[in-house]
Amino acid sequence: MIQFQEVTKIYPNGVHALKNINLQISSGEFILMIGESGAGKSTLNKLITREEKLTSGELFVNGIKVSTIKEKRIPQLRRSIGMVFQDFRLLSKMTVYENVAFAQETIGVPINLIRDNVFHALKMVGLESKVNAFPKELSGGEQQRVAIARAIVNRPKLIIADEPTGNLDSKTAWEIMKVFEDINKLGTTILMTTHNKEFVEHTTKRVILIENGSILRDHQRKVRTS
Ligand code: ADP
């Protein structure tokens, strides 16, 4: 579903942000991407969403050849990806319902279908009871749940979560992780950037370590059977 083949990204200022990346992510995987600030994690995400163009190599995402994608097909690529950010990025003048519904409206979902889809997404994140609240009336964890509902409501194949628990306390971070795990169990691929050491220490997920533009480590710890 995501395939980087010898991908290099050099920014116009000469920074080699990614160097000869080879990476394959299969449908349904849950990946934690770690690495110090400046390592190249955001650049990797931005190549997937085609916010940045790669310099050389090939990249395929959800069946689309992103390395040579035409401008007019970029919206189709982006519709297949849900985004979740550290700072939630909710619209403050809209209610929870409206924030999630807005994602459906922008892709032209018929109005009679939107309500069911929004309630379904809010149920997935455990927030149906807050449909009429405004973001400022919610805790950080609740706001992130709304952002996750917005990311899944259009049923993307892939979710890119960029440090989604960076602004949350440890307990809330684990609750948010559980929401992502529930979504992943239903088949959505998740690529999560994180600095959360607890997640990495207590996981059996595939962990990709990026350092200085290269993949330094890529492994999955086996589940203990004894
Ligand atoms: P991370 O997300 O791991 O912190 P980034 O992908 O943001 O790392 O950055 C990787 C490298 O690319 C850094 O050296 C950063 O300064 C550089 N960089 C990021 N974005 C740009 C840009 N738009 N123009 C020039 N250099 C950039």
Coordinates of N, CA and C and ligand atoms in Angstrom, one line a residue:
M1 N 0.8 -1.2 0.0 CA 0.0 0.0 0.0 C 0.8 1.3 0.0
I2 N 2.0 1.2 0.7 CA 3.0 2.3 0.5 C 4.3 1.7 0.2
Q3 N 4.9 2.2 -0.9 CA 6.2 1.6 -1.3 C 7.2 2.8 -1.7
F4 N 8.2 2.9 -0.9 CA 9.3 3.8 -1.3 C 10.4 3.0 -1.9
Q5 N 10.8 3.4 -3.1 CA 11.9 2.7 -3.8 C 13.0 3.7 -4.0
E6 N 14.1 3.6 -3.3 CA 15.3 4.4 -3.4 C 14.9 5.9 -3.5
V7 N 14.1 6.3 -2.5 CA 13.6 7.7 -2.5 C 14.5 8.7 -1.8
T8 N 14.9 9.7 -2.5 CA 15.7 10.8 -2.0 C 14.9 12.1 -2.1
K9 N 15.1 12.9 -1.0 CA 14.5 14.2 -1.0 C 15.5 15.3 -0.7
I10 N 15.8 16.1 -1.6 CA 16.7 17.2 -1.3 C 15.9 18.5 -1.4
Y11 N 15.9 19.3 -0.4 CA 15.1 20.6 -0.4 C 15.9 21.6 -1.2
P12 N 15.2 22.6 -1.7 CA 15.9 23.6 -2.6 C 17.2 24.3 -1.9
N13 N 17.2 24.3 -0.5 CA 18.3 24.9 0.2 C 19.5 23.9 0.3
G14 N 19.3 22.7 -0.4 CA 20.4 21.7 -0.4 C 20.4 20.7 0.7
V15 N 19.4 20.8 1.7 CA 19.3 19.8 2.7 C 18.9 18.4 2.2
H16 N 19.7 17.4 2.4 CA 19.3 16.0 2.1 C 18.4 15.5 3.2
A17 N 17.1 15.7 3.1 CA 16.2 15.3 4.2 C 15.9 13.8 4.2
L18 N 15.9 13.2 3.0 CA 15.8 11.7 3.0 C 16.8 11.2 2.0
K19 N 17.4 10.1 2.3 CA 18.5 9.5 1.5 C 18.2 8.1 1.2
N20 N 17.9 7.8 -0.1 CA 17.8 6.4 -0.6 C 16.9 5.6 0.3
I21 N 15.7 6.0 0.5 CA 14.7 5.3 1.4 C 14.1 4.1 0.7
N22 N 14.2 3.0 1.2 CA 13.4 1.8 0.7 C 12.5 1.3 1.9
L23 N 11.2 1.3 1.6 CA 10.3 1.0 2.7 C 9.0 0.5 2.1
Q24 N 8.5 -0.6 2.7 CA 7.3 -1.1 2.2 C 6.3 -1.3 3.4
I25 N 5.1 -0.7 3.3 CA 4.1 -0.8 4.4 C 2.9 -1.5 3.7
S26 N 2.5 -2.6 4.4 CA 1.4 -3.3 3.8 C 0.1 -2.8 4.4
S27 N -1.0 -3.1 3.7 CA -2.3 -2.8 4.1 C -2.6 -3.4 5.5
G28 N -3.1 -2.6 6.4 CA -3.5 -3.1 7.7 C -2.4 -3.0 8.8
E29 N -1.2 -2.6 8.4 CA -0.1 -2.4 9.4 C -0.4 -1.3 10.3
F30 N 0.3 -1.3 11.5 CA 0.3 -0.2 12.5 C 1.8 0.1 12.8
I31 N 2.2 1.2 12.3 CA 3.6 1.5 12.4 C 3.9 2.7 13.3
L32 N 4.9 2.6 14.1 CA 5.4 3.7 14.9 C 6.7 4.2 14.3
M33 N 6.7 5.5 13.9 CA 7.9 6.1 13.3 C 8.5 7.0 14.4
I34 N 9.8 6.8 14.7 CA 10.5 7.5 15.7 C 11.8 8.1 15.1
G35 N 12.3 9.1 15.8 CA 13.6 9.7 15.4 C 13.6 11.1 15.9
E36 N 14.8 11.6 16.1 CA 15.0 13.0 16.6 C 14.4 14.0 15.7
S37 N 14.2 15.2 16.3 CA 13.8 16.3 15.5 C 14.8 16.6 14.4
G38 N 14.3 16.8 13.2 CA 15.2 17.0 12.0 C 15.6 15.8 11.3
A39 N 15.2 14.6 11.8 CA 15.6 13.3 11.2 C 15.1 13.1 9.8
G40 N 13.8 13.6 9.5 CA 13.2 13.4 8.2 C 11.8 12.8 8.3
K41 N 11.2 12.7 9.5 CA 9.9 12.0 9.6 C 8.8 12.8 8.9
S42 N 8.8 14.1 9.1 CA 7.7 15.0 8.5 C 7.9 14.9 7.0
T43 N 9.1 15.0 6.5 CA 9.4 14.9 5.1 C 8.8 13.7 4.5
L44 N 9.0 12.6 5.2 CA 8.5 11.3 4.7 C 7.0 11.3 4.6
N45 N 6.3 11.9 5.6 CA 4.9 12.0 5.6 C 4.4 12.9 4.5
K46 N 5.2 14.0 4.3 CA 4.8 15.0 3.2 C 5.0 14.4 1.8
L47 N 5.9 13.5 1.7 CA 6.0 12.9 0.3 C 4.8 12.0 0.1
I48 N 4.3 11.3 1.1 CA 3.2 10.4 1.0 C 1.9 11.2 0.6
T49 N 1.7 12.4 1.2 CA 0.5 13.2 0.9 C 0.8 14.1 -0.3
R50 N 2.0 14.1 -0.8 CA 2.4 14.9 -1.9 C 2.3 16.4 -1.6
E51 N 2.6 16.7 -0.3 CA 2.8 18.1 0.0 C 4.2 18.5 -0.5
E52 N 5.1 17.6 -0.5 CA 6.4 17.8 -1.1 C 6.6 16.8 -2.2
K53 N 7.5 17.2 -3.2 CA 7.8 16.3 -4.3 C 9.1 15.6 -4.0
L54 N 9.2 14.3 -4.3 CA 10.5 13.7 -4.1 C 11.5 14.1 -5.2
T55 N 12.8 14.0 -4.9 CA 13.8 14.4 -5.8 C 14.2 13.3 -6.8
S56 N 14.3 12.0 -6.2 CA 14.5 10.9 -7.1 C 13.9 9.6 -6.4
G57 N 13.7 8.6 -7.2 CA 13.1 7.4 -6.7 C 11.7 7.2 -7.1
E58 N 11.0 6.2 -6.6 CA 9.6 5.9 -6.9 C 8.9 5.8 -5.6
L59 N 7.6 6.3 -5.7 CA 6.7 6.2 -4.5 C 5.3 5.8 -4.9
F60 N 4.8 4.7 -4.3 CA 3.4 4.3 -4.6 C 2.6 4.4 -3.3
V61 N 1.5 5.0 -3.3 CA 0.6 5.1 -2.1 C -0.8 4.7 -2.5
N62 N -1.4 3.8 -1.9 CA -2.8 3.3 -2.1 C -3.0 3.1 -3.6
G63 N -2.1 2.5 -4.3 CA -2.3 2.2 -5.7 C -2.0 3.4 -6.7
I64 N -1.6 4.5 -6.1 CA -1.3 5.7 -7.0 C 0.2 5.9 -7.0
K65 N 0.7 6.1 -8.2 CA 2.2 6.4 -8.4 C 2.4 7.8 -8.1
V66 N 2.8 8.1 -6.8 CA 2.9 9.5 -6.3 C 4.1 10.2 -7.0
S67 N 5.1 9.4 -7.3 CA 6.3 10.0 -7.9 C 6.0 10.8 -9.2
T68 N 5.0 10.4 -9.9 CA 4.8 11.1 -11.2 C 3.3 11.5 -11.3
I69 N 2.7 11.7 -10.1 CA 1.2 12.0 -10.1 C 0.9 13.3 -10.7
K70 N -0.2 13.4 -11.5 CA -0.6 14.7 -12.1 C -1.4 15.5 -11.1
E71 N -1.2 16.8 -11.2 CA -1.9 17.7 -10.2 C -3.3 17.3 -10.0
K72 N -4.0 17.0 -11.1 CA -5.5 16.8 -11.0 C -5.8 15.5 -10.2
R73 N -4.8 14.6 -10.0 CA -5.1 13.4 -9.2 C -4.7 13.5 -7.7
I74 N -4.1 14.7 -7.4 CA -3.7 14.8 -6.0 C -4.9 14.8 -5.0
P75 N -6.0 15.4 -5.3 CA -7.2 15.3 -4.4 C -7.6 13.9 -4.2
Q76 N -7.5 13.0 -5.2 CA -7.9 11.6 -5.1 C -6.9 10.9 -4.1
L77 N -5.7 11.2 -4.2 CA -4.7 10.7 -3.3 C -5.0 11.1 -1.9
R78 N -5.2 12.4 -1.7 CA -5.4 12.9 -0.3 C -6.7 12.4 0.3
R79 N -7.7 12.1 -0.5 CA -9.0 11.5 0.0 C -8.7 10.1 0.6
S80 N -7.7 9.5 0.1 CA -7.4 8.1 0.6 C -6.6 8.1 1.9
I81 N -6.3 9.3 2.4 CA -5.4 9.5 3.6 C -6.1 10.3 4.6
G82 N -6.2 9.9 5.9 CA -6.7 10.7 7.0 C -5.6 11.3 7.8
M83 N -5.7 12.5 8.2 CA -4.5 13.1 8.9 C -4.9 13.5 10.3
V84 N -4.1 13.2 11.3 CA -4.3 13.6 12.7 C -3.0 14.3 13.1
F85 N -3.2 15.5 13.8 CA -2.0 16.3 14.1 C -1.9 16.4 15.7
Q86 N -0.7 16.8 16.1 CA -0.5 17.0 17.5 C -1.4 18.1 18.1
D87 N -1.6 19.2 17.3 CA -2.4 20.3 17.8 C -3.9 20.3 17.4
F88 N -4.4 19.1 17.1 CA -5.8 18.8 16.8 C -6.4 19.5 15.5
R89 N -6.1 20.8 15.4 CA -6.6 21.5 14.2 C -8.1 21.5 14.0
L90 N -8.8 21.6 15.1 CA -10.3 21.7 14.9 C -10.7 23.1 14.6
L91 N -11.9 23.2 14.0 CA -12.4 24.6 13.7 C -13.2 25.1 14.9
S92 N -12.7 26.1 15.5 CA -13.2 26.5 16.9 C -14.6 27.0 16.9
K93 N -15.1 27.5 15.7 CA -16.5 28.1 15.7 C -17.5 27.0 15.3
M94 N -17.0 25.8 15.0 CA -17.9 24.7 14.7 C -18.0 23.7 15.8
T95 N -19.2 23.1 16.0 CA -19.4 22.1 17.0 C -18.6 20.8 16.6
V96 N -18.6 19.8 17.5 CA -18.0 18.5 17.2 C -18.7 17.9 16.0
Y97 N -20.0 17.9 15.9 CA -20.7 17.4 14.7 C -20.2 18.1 13.5
E98 N -20.2 19.4 13.5 CA -19.9 20.2 12.3 C -18.5 20.0 11.9
N99 N -17.6 19.8 12.8 CA -16.2 19.6 12.5 C -16.0 18.3 11.7
V100 N -16.7 17.3 12.1 CA -16.6 16.0 11.5 C -17.4 16.0 10.1
A101 N -18.6 16.6 10.2 CA -19.4 16.6 8.9 C -18.7 17.4 7.8
F102 N -18.0 18.4 8.2 CA -17.3 19.3 7.2 C -16.4 18.5 6.3
A103 N -15.7 17.4 6.9 CA -14.8 16.6 6.1 C -15.6 15.8 5.0
Q104 N -16.9 15.5 5.3 CA -17.7 14.8 4.4 C -18.3 15.8 3.3
E105 N -18.6 17.0 3.8 CA -19.1 18.0 2.8 C -18.1 18.4 1.8
T106 N -16.8 18.5 2.2 CA -15.8 18.9 1.2 C -15.6 17.9 0.1
I107 N -15.9 16.6 0.4 CA -15.8 15.6 -0.7 C -17.2 15.3 -1.4
G108 N -18.2 16.1 -1.0 CA -19.5 16.0 -1.7 C -20.3 14.8 -1.4
V109 N -20.2 14.3 -0.2 CA -21.1 13.2 0.3 C -22.6 13.8 0.4
P110 N -23.5 13.1 -0.2 CA -24.9 13.5 -0.1 C -25.4 13.8 1.3
I111 N -26.1 14.9 1.5 CA -26.4 15.4 2.9 C -27.1 14.3 3.7
N112 N -28.0 13.5 3.0 CA -28.7 12.5 3.8 C -27.9 11.3 4.3
L113 N -26.6 11.2 3.8 CA -25.8 10.2 4.3 C -24.8 10.7 5.4
I114 N -24.6 12.0 5.4 CA -23.6 12.5 6.3 C -23.9 12.2 7.8
R115 N -25.1 12.4 8.2 CA -25.5 12.3 9.6 C -25.1 10.9 10.2
D116 N -25.4 9.8 9.4 CA -25.1 8.5 9.9 C -23.6 8.3 9.9
N117 N -22.9 8.8 8.9 CA -21.4 8.6 8.9 C -20.8 9.3 10.0
V118 N -21.3 10.5 10.3 CA -20.7 11.3 11.4 C -20.9 10.6 12.8
F119 N -22.1 10.2 13.0 CA -22.4 9.5 14.2 C -21.6 8.2 14.4
H120 N -21.4 7.5 13.2 CA -20.7 6.3 13.3 C -19.2 6.6 13.6
A121 N -18.6 7.6 13.1 CA -17.2 8.0 13.4 C -17.1 8.4 14.8
L122 N -18.1 9.2 15.3 CA -18.0 9.6 16.7 C -18.2 8.5 17.7
K123 N -18.9 7.5 17.3 CA -19.1 6.3 18.1 C -17.8 5.5 18.2
M124 N -17.1 5.5 17.1 CA -15.8 4.8 17.0 C -14.8 5.3 18.0
V125 N -14.9 6.7 18.2 CA -13.9 7.3 19.1 C -14.5 7.6 20.5
G126 N -15.8 7.1 20.7 CA -16.4 7.2 22.0 C -16.9 8.6 22.4
L127 N -17.4 9.3 21.4 CA -17.7 10.7 21.7 C -19.1 11.2 21.2
E128 N -20.0 10.2 21.1 CA -21.3 10.6 20.6 C -22.0 11.6 21.5
S129 N -21.7 11.5 22.8 CA -22.4 12.3 23.7 C -22.0 13.8 23.6
K130 N -21.0 14.1 22.9 CA -20.5 15.5 22.8 C -20.8 16.1 21.4
V131 N -21.7 15.6 20.7 CA -21.9 16.1 19.3 C -22.1 17.6 19.2
N132 N -22.8 18.2 20.2 CA -23.1 19.6 20.2 C -22.1 20.5 20.9
A133 N -21.1 20.0 21.4 CA -20.1 20.8 22.1 C -19.2 21.5 21.2
F134 N -18.6 22.6 21.6 CA -17.5 23.3 20.8 C -16.2 22.8 21.3
P135 N -15.1 22.8 20.5 CA -13.8 22.3 20.9 C -13.3 22.9 22.2
K136 N -13.6 24.2 22.5 CA -13.0 24.7 23.7 C -13.7 24.2 25.0
E137 N -14.8 23.5 24.8 CA -15.5 22.9 25.9 C -15.0 21.5 26.2
L138 N -14.0 21.0 25.4 CA -13.6 19.6 25.5 C -12.1 19.6 26.1
S139 N -11.8 18.5 26.7 CA -10.4 18.2 27.2 C -9.6 18.0 25.9
G140 N -8.2 18.0 26.1 CA -7.3 17.7 25.0 C -7.6 16.3 24.4
G141 N -7.8 15.3 25.3 CA -8.0 14.0 24.8 C -9.3 13.9 24.0
E142 N -10.3 14.6 24.4 CA -11.6 14.6 23.7 C -11.4 15.4 22.3
Q143 N -10.7 16.5 22.4 CA -10.5 17.2 21.1 C -9.7 16.3 20.1
Q144 N -8.8 15.5 20.6 CA -8.1 14.6 19.7 C -9.0 13.5 19.2
R145 N -9.9 13.1 20.0 CA -10.9 12.1 19.5 C -11.7 12.7 18.4
V146 N -12.1 13.9 18.5 CA -12.9 14.6 17.4 C -12.0 14.6 16.1
A147 N -10.8 14.9 16.3 CA -9.9 15.0 15.1 C -9.7 13.6 14.5
I148 N -9.7 12.6 15.3 CA -9.6 11.2 14.8 C -10.9 10.9 14.1
A149 N -12.1 11.2 14.7 CA -13.3 11.0 14.0 C -13.4 11.7 12.6
R150 N -12.9 12.9 12.6 CA -12.8 13.6 11.3 C -11.9 12.9 10.3
A151 N -10.8 12.4 10.8 CA -9.9 11.7 9.9 C -10.4 10.4 9.4
I152 N -11.3 9.7 10.1 CA -11.8 8.4 9.7 C -13.1 8.5 8.9
V153 N -13.8 9.6 9.0 CA -15.2 9.7 8.6 C -15.3 9.4 7.0
N154 N -14.3 9.8 6.3 CA -14.3 9.5 4.9 C -13.8 8.1 4.5
R155 N -13.6 7.3 5.5 CA -13.1 6.0 5.4 C -11.8 5.9 4.6
P156 N -10.7 6.5 5.0 CA -9.5 6.4 4.3 C -8.8 5.1 4.5
K157 N -7.9 4.7 3.5 CA -7.2 3.4 3.7 C -6.1 3.6 4.7
L158 N -5.6 4.8 4.8 CA -4.4 5.1 5.6 C -4.6 6.3 6.5
I159 N -4.1 6.2 7.7 CA -4.1 7.4 8.6 C -2.7 7.7 8.9
I160 N -2.3 9.0 8.7 CA -1.0 9.5 9.1 C -1.3 10.3 10.4
A161 N -0.7 9.9 11.5 CA -0.9 10.6 12.7 C 0.5 11.2 13.1
D162 N 0.6 12.5 13.1 CA 1.9 13.2 13.4 C 1.9 13.6 14.8
E163 N 2.6 12.8 15.7 CA 2.7 13.1 17.1 C 1.4 13.4 17.8
P164 N 0.4 12.4 17.6 CA -1.0 12.7 18.0 C -1.1 12.8 19.5
T165 N -0.2 12.3 20.3 CA -0.3 12.4 21.8 C 0.7 13.4 22.4
G166 N 1.3 14.2 21.6 CA 2.4 15.1 22.0 C 1.9 16.1 23.0
N167 N 0.6 16.4 23.0 CA 0.1 17.5 23.9 C -0.8 16.8 25.0
L168 N -0.7 15.5 25.2 CA -1.6 14.9 26.2 C -0.8 14.2 27.3
D169 N -1.4 14.1 28.5 CA -0.7 13.4 29.5 C -0.7 11.9 29.2
S170 N 0.1 11.1 30.1 CA 0.4 9.7 29.8 C -0.9 8.9 29.7
K171 N -1.8 9.1 30.7 CA -3.0 8.3 30.7 C -3.9 8.5 29.5
T172 N -4.0 9.8 29.1 CA -4.8 10.2 28.0 C -4.2 9.7 26.7
A173 N -2.8 9.7 26.7 CA -2.1 9.3 25.5 C -2.4 7.8 25.2
W174 N -2.4 7.0 26.3 CA -2.8 5.6 26.1 C -4.2 5.4 25.7
E175 N -5.1 6.2 26.1 CA -6.5 6.1 25.7 C -6.6 6.4 24.2
I176 N -5.8 7.4 23.8 CA -5.9 7.7 22.3 C -5.2 6.6 21.5
M177 N -4.2 6.0 22.1 CA -3.5 4.9 21.4 C -4.5 3.8 21.2
K178 N -5.4 3.5 22.2 CA -6.4 2.5 22.1 C -7.4 2.8 21.0
V179 N -7.7 4.0 20.8 CA -8.7 4.4 19.8 C -8.0 4.1 18.4
F180 N -6.8 4.4 18.2 CA -6.1 4.1 17.0 C -6.0 2.6 16.8
E181 N -5.8 1.8 17.9 CA -5.7 0.4 17.7 C -7.1 -0.2 17.3
D182 N -8.2 0.4 17.9 CA -9.5 -0.1 17.4 C -9.7 0.2 16.0
I183 N -9.3 1.3 15.5 CA -9.5 1.7 14.1 C -8.6 0.8 13.2
N184 N -7.4 0.5 13.7 CA -6.5 -0.4 12.9 C -7.1 -1.8 12.8
K185 N -7.8 -2.3 13.9 CA -8.3 -3.6 13.9 C -9.4 -3.8 12.8
L186 N -10.0 -2.6 12.4 CA -11.0 -2.7 11.3 C -10.4 -2.6 10.0
G187 N -9.0 -2.5 9.9 CA -8.3 -2.7 8.6 C -7.6 -1.4 8.1
T188 N -7.8 -0.3 8.8 CA -7.1 0.9 8.4 C -5.6 0.9 8.7
T189 N -4.8 1.2 7.8 CA -3.3 1.2 8.0 C -3.0 2.5 8.8
I190 N -2.1 2.4 9.8 CA -1.8 3.6 10.6 C -0.3 3.8 10.6
L191 N 0.1 5.0 10.3 CA 1.5 5.4 10.3 C 1.6 6.6 11.4
M192 N 2.1 6.2 12.5 CA 2.1 7.2 13.6 C 3.5 7.7 14.0
T193 N 3.8 9.0 13.9 CA 5.0 9.5 14.4 C 4.9 9.8 15.9
T194 N 5.9 9.4 16.7 CA 5.7 9.6 18.1 C 7.1 9.8 18.8
H195 N 7.0 10.6 19.8 CA 8.2 10.7 20.7 C 7.9 10.0 22.1
N196 N 6.7 9.4 22.1 CA 6.3 8.7 23.4 C 7.1 7.5 23.6
K197 N 8.0 7.6 24.6 CA 8.9 6.4 24.9 C 8.1 5.2 25.4
E198 N 7.1 5.5 26.2 CA 6.3 4.4 26.7 C 5.7 3.5 25.6
F199 N 5.2 4.2 24.5 CA 4.6 3.5 23.4 C 5.6 2.5 22.8
V200 N 6.8 3.1 22.6 CA 7.8 2.3 22.0 C 8.3 1.1 22.8
E201 N 8.4 1.4 24.1 CA 8.9 0.4 25.0 C 7.9 -0.8 25.2
H202 N 6.6 -0.4 25.2 CA 5.6 -1.4 25.5 C 4.9 -1.9 24.2
T203 N 5.6 -1.9 23.1 CA 4.8 -2.3 21.9 C 5.3 -3.5 21.2
T204 N 4.5 -4.2 20.5 CA 4.9 -5.3 19.6 C 4.7 -4.8 18.2
K205 N 4.4 -3.5 18.0 CA 4.2 -2.9 16.7 C 5.5 -2.8 16.0
R206 N 5.5 -2.6 14.7 CA 6.7 -2.4 13.9 C 7.1 -0.9 14.2
V207 N 8.4 -0.8 14.5 CA 9.0 0.5 14.8 C 10.0 0.9 13.8
I208 N 9.9 2.0 13.2 CA 10.8 2.5 12.2 C 11.6 3.7 12.8
L209 N 12.9 3.5 12.9 CA 13.7 4.6 13.4 C 14.4 5.4 12.2
I210 N 14.1 6.7 12.1 CA 14.7 7.5 11.1 C 15.8 8.3 11.8
E211 N 17.0 8.3 11.2 CA 18.1 9.2 11.7 C 18.8 9.8 10.5
N212 N 18.9 11.1 10.6 CA 19.7 11.8 9.5 C 19.3 11.4 8.1
G213 N 18.0 11.3 7.9 CA 17.5 11.0 6.5 C 17.5 9.6 6.1
S214 N 17.9 8.7 7.0 CA 17.9 7.3 6.6 C 17.2 6.4 7.6
I215 N 16.7 5.2 7.1 CA 16.1 4.3 8.1 C 17.2 3.5 8.8
L216 N 17.3 3.8 10.1 CA 18.4 3.2 10.8 C 18.0 1.8 11.4
R217 N 16.7 1.7 11.7 CA 16.2 0.4 12.2 C 14.8 0.3 11.8
D218 N 14.4 -0.9 11.5 CA 13.0 -1.2 11.1 C 12.7 -2.6 11.6
H219 N 12.1 -2.7 12.8 CA 11.8 -4.1 13.2 C 10.5 -4.2 14.1
Q220 N 10.1 -5.4 14.2 CA 8.8 -5.6 14.9 C 9.2 -6.7 16.0
R221 N 8.9 -6.3 17.3 CA 9.2 -7.2 18.3 C 8.1 -8.3 18.3
K222 N 8.6 -9.5 18.6 CA 7.7 -10.7 18.6 C 6.8 -10.7 19.9
V223 N 5.6 -11.1 19.8 CA 4.8 -11.3 20.9 C 5.4 -12.4 21.8
R224 N 5.5 -12.1 23.1 CA 6.1 -13.2 24.0 C 5.0 -14.3 24.2
T225 N 5.5 -15.5 24.0 CA 4.6 -16.6 24.1 C 4.7 -17.3 25.5
S226 N 5.8 -17.1 26.2 CA 6.0 -17.8 27.5 C 5.6 -16.8 28.6
Ligands
ADP1 P1 11.5 15.7 11.5 O1 10.1 15.7 11.1 O2 12.1 14.4 11.8 O3 11.7 16.7 12.6 P2 11.9 17.1 8.9 O4 11.4 16.1 7.9 O5 11.0 18.2 9.3 O6 12.4 16.2 10.2 O7 13.3 17.7 8.5 C1 14.3 17.0 7.9 C2 15.4 18.0 7.5 O8 14.9 18.7 6.4 C3 15.8 19.0 8.5 O9 17.2 19.2 8.4 C4 15.0 20.2 8.2 O10 15.7 21.4 8.6 C5 14.9 20.1 6.7 N1 13.7 20.7 6.1 C6 12.4 20.4 6.5 N2 11.5 21.1 5.7 C7 12.3 21.9 4.9 C8 11.9 22.9 3.9 N3 10.7 23.1 3.6 N4 12.9 23.5 3.3 C9 14.2 23.2 3.6 N5 14.6 22.3 4.5 C10 13.7 21.6 5.2

